[in-house]
Coordinates of C-alpha atoms and ligand atoms in Angstrom, one line a residue:
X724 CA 24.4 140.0 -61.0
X725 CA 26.0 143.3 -59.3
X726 CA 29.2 142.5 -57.4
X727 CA 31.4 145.0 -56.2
X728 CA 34.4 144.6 -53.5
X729 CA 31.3 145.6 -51.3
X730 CA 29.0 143.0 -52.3
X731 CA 27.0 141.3 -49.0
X732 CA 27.8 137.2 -49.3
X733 CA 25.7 135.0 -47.9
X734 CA 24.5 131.1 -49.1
X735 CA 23.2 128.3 -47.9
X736 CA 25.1 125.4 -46.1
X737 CA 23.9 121.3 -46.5
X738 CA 25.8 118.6 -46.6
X739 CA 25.1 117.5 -50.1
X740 CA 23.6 120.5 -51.0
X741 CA 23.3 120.5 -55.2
X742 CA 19.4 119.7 -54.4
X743 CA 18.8 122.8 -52.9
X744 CA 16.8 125.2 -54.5
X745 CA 17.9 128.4 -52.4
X746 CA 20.4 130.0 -54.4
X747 CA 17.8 130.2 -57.4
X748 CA 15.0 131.9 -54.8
X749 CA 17.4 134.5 -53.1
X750 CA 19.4 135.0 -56.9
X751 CA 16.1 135.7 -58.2
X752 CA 15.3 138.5 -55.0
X753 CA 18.8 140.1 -55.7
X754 CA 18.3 140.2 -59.4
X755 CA 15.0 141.6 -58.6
X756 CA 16.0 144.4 -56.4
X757 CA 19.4 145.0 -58.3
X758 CA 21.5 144.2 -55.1
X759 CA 25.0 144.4 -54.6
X760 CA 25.6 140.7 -53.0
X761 CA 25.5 137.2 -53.7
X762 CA 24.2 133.9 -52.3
X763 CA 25.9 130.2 -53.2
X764 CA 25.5 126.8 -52.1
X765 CA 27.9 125.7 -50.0
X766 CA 28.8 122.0 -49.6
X767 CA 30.1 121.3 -45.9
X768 CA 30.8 118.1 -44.4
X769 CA 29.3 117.3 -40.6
X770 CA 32.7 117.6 -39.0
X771 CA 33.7 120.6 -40.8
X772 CA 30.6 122.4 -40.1
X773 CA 31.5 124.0 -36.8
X774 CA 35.0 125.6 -38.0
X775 CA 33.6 126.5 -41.1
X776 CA 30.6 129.1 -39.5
X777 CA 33.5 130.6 -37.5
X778 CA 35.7 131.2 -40.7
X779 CA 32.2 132.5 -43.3
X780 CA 31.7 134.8 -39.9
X781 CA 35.5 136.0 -40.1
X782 CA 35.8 136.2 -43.9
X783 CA 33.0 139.0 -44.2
X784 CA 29.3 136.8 -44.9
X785 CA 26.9 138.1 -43.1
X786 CA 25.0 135.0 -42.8
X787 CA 24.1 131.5 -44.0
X788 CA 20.6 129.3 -44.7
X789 CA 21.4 125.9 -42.6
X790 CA 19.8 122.5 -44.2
X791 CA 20.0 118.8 -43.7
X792 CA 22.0 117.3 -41.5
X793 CA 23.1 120.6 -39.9
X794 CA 19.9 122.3 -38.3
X795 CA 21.0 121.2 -34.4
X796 CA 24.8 121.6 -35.2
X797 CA 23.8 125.4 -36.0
X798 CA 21.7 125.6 -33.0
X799 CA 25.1 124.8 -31.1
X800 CA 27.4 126.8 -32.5
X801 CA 25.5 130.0 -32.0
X802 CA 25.9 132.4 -29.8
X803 CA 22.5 134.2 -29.7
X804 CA 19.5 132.3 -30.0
X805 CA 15.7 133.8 -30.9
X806 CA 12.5 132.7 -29.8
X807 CA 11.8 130.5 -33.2
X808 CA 15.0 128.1 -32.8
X809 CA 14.4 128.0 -28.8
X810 CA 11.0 126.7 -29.2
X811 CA 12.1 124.3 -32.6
X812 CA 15.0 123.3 -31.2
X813 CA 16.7 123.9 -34.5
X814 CA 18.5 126.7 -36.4
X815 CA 18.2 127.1 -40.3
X816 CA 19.3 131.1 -40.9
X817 CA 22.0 132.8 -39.4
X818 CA 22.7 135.8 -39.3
X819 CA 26.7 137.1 -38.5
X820 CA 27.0 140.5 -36.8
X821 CA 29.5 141.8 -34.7
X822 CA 31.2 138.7 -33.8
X823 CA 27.8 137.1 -33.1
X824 CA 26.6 134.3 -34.7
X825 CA 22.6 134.4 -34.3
X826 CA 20.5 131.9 -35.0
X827 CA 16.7 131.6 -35.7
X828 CA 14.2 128.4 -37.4
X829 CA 12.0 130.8 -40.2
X830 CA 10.0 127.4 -40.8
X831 CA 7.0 128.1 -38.5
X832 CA 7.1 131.7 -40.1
X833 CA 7.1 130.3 -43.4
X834 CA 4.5 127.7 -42.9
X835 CA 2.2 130.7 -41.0
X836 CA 2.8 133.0 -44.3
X837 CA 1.8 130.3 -46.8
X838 CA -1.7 129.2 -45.0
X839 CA -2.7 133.0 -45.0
X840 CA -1.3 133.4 -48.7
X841 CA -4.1 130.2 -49.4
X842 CA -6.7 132.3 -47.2
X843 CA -6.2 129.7 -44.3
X844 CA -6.8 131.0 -40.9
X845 CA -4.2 129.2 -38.6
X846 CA -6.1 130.1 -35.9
X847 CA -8.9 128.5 -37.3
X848 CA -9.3 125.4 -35.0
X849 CA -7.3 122.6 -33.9
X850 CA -4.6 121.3 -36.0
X851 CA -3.3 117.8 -36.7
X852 CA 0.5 117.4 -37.1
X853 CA 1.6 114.2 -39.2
X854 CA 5.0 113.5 -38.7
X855 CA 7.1 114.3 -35.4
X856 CA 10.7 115.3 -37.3
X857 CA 12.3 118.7 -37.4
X858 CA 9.8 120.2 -39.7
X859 CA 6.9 119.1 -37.4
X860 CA 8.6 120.8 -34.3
X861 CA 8.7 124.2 -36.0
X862 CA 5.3 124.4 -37.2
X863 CA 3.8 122.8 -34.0
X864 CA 5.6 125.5 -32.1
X865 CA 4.2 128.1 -34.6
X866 CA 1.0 126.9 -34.3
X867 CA 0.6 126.6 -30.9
X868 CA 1.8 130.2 -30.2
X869 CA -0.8 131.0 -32.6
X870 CA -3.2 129.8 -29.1
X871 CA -4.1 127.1 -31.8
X872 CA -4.5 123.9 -29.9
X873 CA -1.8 120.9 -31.6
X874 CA -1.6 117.3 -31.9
X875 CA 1.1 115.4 -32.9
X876 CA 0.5 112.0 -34.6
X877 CA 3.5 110.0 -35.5
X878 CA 4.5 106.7 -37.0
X879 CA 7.1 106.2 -34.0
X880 CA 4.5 107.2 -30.9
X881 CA 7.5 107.7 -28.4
X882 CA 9.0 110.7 -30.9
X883 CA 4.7 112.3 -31.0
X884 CA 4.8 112.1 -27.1
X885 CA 8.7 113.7 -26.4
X886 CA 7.4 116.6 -28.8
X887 CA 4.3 117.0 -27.2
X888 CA 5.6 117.2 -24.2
X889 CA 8.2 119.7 -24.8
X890 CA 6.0 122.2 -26.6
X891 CA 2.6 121.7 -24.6
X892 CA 0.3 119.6 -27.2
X893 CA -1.8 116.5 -27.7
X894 CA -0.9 113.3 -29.0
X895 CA -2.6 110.5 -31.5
X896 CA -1.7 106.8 -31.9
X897 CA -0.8 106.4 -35.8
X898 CA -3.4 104.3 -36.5
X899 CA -6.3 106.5 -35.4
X900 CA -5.2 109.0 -37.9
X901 CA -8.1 108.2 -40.3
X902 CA -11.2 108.3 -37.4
X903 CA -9.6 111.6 -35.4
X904 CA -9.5 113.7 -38.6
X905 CA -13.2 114.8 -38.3
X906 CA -12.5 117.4 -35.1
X907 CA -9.6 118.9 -36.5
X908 CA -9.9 122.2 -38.6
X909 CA -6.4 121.9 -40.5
X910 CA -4.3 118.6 -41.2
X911 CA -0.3 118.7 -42.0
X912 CA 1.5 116.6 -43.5
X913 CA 5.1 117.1 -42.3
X914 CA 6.1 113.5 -42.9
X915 CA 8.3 112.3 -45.7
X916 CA 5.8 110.6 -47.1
X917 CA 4.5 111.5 -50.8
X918 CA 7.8 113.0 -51.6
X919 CA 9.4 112.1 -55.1
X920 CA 10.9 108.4 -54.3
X921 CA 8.9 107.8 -50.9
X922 CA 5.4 105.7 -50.5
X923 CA 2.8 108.0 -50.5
X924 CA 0.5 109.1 -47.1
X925 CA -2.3 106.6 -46.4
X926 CA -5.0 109.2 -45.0
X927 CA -8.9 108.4 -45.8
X928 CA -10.5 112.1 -46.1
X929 CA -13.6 110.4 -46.4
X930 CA -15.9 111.9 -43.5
X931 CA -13.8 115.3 -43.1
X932 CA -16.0 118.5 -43.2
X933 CA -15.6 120.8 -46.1
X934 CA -14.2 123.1 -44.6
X935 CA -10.8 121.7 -43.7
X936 CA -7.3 123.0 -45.1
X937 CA -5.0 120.2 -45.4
X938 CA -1.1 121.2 -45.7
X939 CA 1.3 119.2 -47.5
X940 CA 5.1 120.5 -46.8
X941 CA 6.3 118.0 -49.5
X942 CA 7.3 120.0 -52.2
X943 CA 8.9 117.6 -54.3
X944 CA 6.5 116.6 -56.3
X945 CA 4.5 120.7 -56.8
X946 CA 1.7 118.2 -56.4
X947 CA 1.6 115.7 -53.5
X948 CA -0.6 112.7 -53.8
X949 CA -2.5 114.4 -50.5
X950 CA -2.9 117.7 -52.1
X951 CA -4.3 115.8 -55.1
X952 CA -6.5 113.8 -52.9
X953 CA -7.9 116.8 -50.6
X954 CA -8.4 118.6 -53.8
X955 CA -10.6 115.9 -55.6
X956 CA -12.8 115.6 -51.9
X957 CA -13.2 119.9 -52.3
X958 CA -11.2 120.3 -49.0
X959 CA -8.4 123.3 -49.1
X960 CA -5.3 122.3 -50.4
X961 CA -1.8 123.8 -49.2
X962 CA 0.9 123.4 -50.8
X963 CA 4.6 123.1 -49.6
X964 CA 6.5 124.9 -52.1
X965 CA 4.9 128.1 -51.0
X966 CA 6.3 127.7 -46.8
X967 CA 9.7 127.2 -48.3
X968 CA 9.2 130.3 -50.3
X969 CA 8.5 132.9 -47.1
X970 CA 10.6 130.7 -44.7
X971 CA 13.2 132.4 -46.9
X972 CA 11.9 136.0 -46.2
X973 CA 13.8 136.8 -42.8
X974 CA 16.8 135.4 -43.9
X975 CA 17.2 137.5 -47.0
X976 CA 15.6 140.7 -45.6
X977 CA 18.5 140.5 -42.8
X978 CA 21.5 140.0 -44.9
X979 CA 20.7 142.0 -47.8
X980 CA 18.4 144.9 -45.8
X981 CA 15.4 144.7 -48.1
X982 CA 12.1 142.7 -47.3
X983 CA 11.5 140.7 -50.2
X984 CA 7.8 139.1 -52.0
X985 CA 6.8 136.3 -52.5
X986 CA 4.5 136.4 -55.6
X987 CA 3.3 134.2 -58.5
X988 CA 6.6 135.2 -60.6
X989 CA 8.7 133.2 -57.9
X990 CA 6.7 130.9 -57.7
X991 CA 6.6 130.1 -61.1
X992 CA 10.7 130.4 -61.3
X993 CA 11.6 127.8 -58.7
X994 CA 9.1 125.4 -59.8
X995 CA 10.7 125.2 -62.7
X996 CA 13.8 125.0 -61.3
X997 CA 12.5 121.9 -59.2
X998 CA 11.1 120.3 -62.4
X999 CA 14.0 120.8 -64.7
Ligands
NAP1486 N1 8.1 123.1 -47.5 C1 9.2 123.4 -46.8 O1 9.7 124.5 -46.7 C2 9.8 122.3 -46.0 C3 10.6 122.6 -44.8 C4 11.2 121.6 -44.1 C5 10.9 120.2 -44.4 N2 10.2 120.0 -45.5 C6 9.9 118.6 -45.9 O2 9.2 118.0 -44.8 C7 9.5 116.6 -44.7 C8 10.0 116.3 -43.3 O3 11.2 117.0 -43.0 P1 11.9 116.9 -41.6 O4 13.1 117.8 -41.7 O5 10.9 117.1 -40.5 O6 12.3 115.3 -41.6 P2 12.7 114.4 -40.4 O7 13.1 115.2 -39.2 O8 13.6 113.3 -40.9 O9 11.2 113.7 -40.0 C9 10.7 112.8 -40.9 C10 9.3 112.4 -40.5 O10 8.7 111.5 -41.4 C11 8.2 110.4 -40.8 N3 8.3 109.2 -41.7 C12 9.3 108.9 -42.6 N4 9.0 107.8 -43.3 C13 7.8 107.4 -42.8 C14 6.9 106.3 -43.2 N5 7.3 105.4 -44.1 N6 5.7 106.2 -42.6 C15 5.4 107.1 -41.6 N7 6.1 108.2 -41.3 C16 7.3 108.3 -41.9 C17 9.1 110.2 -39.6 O11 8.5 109.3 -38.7 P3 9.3 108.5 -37.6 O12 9.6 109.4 -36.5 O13 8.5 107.3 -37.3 O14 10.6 108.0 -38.3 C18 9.3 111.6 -39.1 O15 8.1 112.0 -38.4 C19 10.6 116.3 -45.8 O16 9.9 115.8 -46.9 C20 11.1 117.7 -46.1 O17 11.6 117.9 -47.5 C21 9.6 121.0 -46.3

């Protein structure tokens, strides 16, 4: 690590935040590119949160990675907004300059970047949404200004329709999850659901054509108990590990002023890191 009185500081903020896998992906870009910065985890309670942008802004950081529980906090403290946390509703990179603090959502970027690294076409054909949370906002919105036609389908229907609403889409009852999934070209899983501790999804790819990608955002397990499933029917698996990697692209390429990769290298790095 290079660090001179100079050195660009940024890090990521979550409240815990010891799970996060962020300072190993962005240590590995400045290693890479021999950069005179650093990037830390930085553990911030909810009602410190506000004061504490303020001060990282003052004290010379030129920007911050936002995770749970903080994502609409951020979206309220900023003073600039883009497009991306407009339409998500939601702010997880800032970016301090000049006394503004500017706020963006990189997860419908990141999500985009990882079906075409998997040779998906977003724009393929309609997409199913699983889940109605923060995640599901982002990539909806993504999607949809893609001119890729949404629906949301969501344990908790009133969550599905509010979201739909807001951002232009369909809707699905729960239930009719299974039946629908034949006239969709990509399914996403942006529940909660298969993640490390959590039931898995219940989703019957029986009668889905061959040609469907089906997107798991879980990253935690690599390998999702959907992913394993669209897999064994020979449907096109995406994987979530690889969205967290390029959602981390603007962030990183704004602080430290060099567009990073994401390759098989970094790949292979923080999947380690999430397995040891
Ligand atoms: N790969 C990446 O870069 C990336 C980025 C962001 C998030 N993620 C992952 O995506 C997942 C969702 O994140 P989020 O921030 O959107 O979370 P969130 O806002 O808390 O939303 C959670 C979603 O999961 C649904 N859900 C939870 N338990 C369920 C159950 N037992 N049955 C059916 N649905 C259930 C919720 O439905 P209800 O509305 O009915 O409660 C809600 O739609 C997490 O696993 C997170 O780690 C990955």
């Amino acid at each position: 690590m290079l660090l001179s009185g100079k050195a660009r500081l940024a890090g990521v903020i979550g409240w815990p935040v010891a799970h996060s896998r962020s300072p190993r992906l962005h240590g590995t870009w400045l290693n890479r590119h021999q950069i005179d910065g650093a990037y830390m985890p930085l553990a911030i309670a909810p009602a410190d949160f506000a004061a504490s942008i303020h001060t990282l802004a003052r004290i010379g950081f030129v920007g911050a990675n936002v995770t749970i529980p903080h994502k609409e906090a951020a979206f309220a403290v900023c003073t600039k907004l883009d497009d991306s946390a407009r339409r998500a509703g939601a702010v997880n990179t800032l970016v301090f300059n000049d006394g503004q603090i500017i706020g963006s959502n990189t997860d419908g970027i990141g999500f985009l970047a990882n079906l075409r690294a998997h040779h998906v076409d977003p724009c393929a054909g309609p997409a199913l949404i699983l889940g109605a949370g923060g995640a599901a906002r982002a990539i909806g919105a993504a999607l949809l200004d893609q001119g890729t036609s949404v629906t949301f389908c969501n344990r908790t229907q009133a969550r599905a329709a509010s979201l739909a609403t807001a951002l232009g889409a369909e809707t699905l009852d729960w239930p009719q999850r299974h039946a629908a999934l034949a006239d969709f070209a990509l399914l996403v899983n942006s529940t909660s659901l298969g993640m490390t501790g959590h039931p898995p999804l219940e989703i019957s790819l029986d009668r889905v054509p061959l040609t469907m990608a089906v997107a798991d955002i879980v990253y935690a397990p690599l390998q999702t108990p959907l992913l394993a499933a669209a897999t064994a029917a020979g449907l096109r698996p995406v994987e979530g590990l690889g969205m967290l990697l390029h959602q981390a692209v603007p962030g990183f390429a704004a602080w430290f002023g060099v567009t990073p990769t994401v390759d098989a290298e970094l790949y292979r790095i923080v999947a380690a890191d999430l397995l040891g």
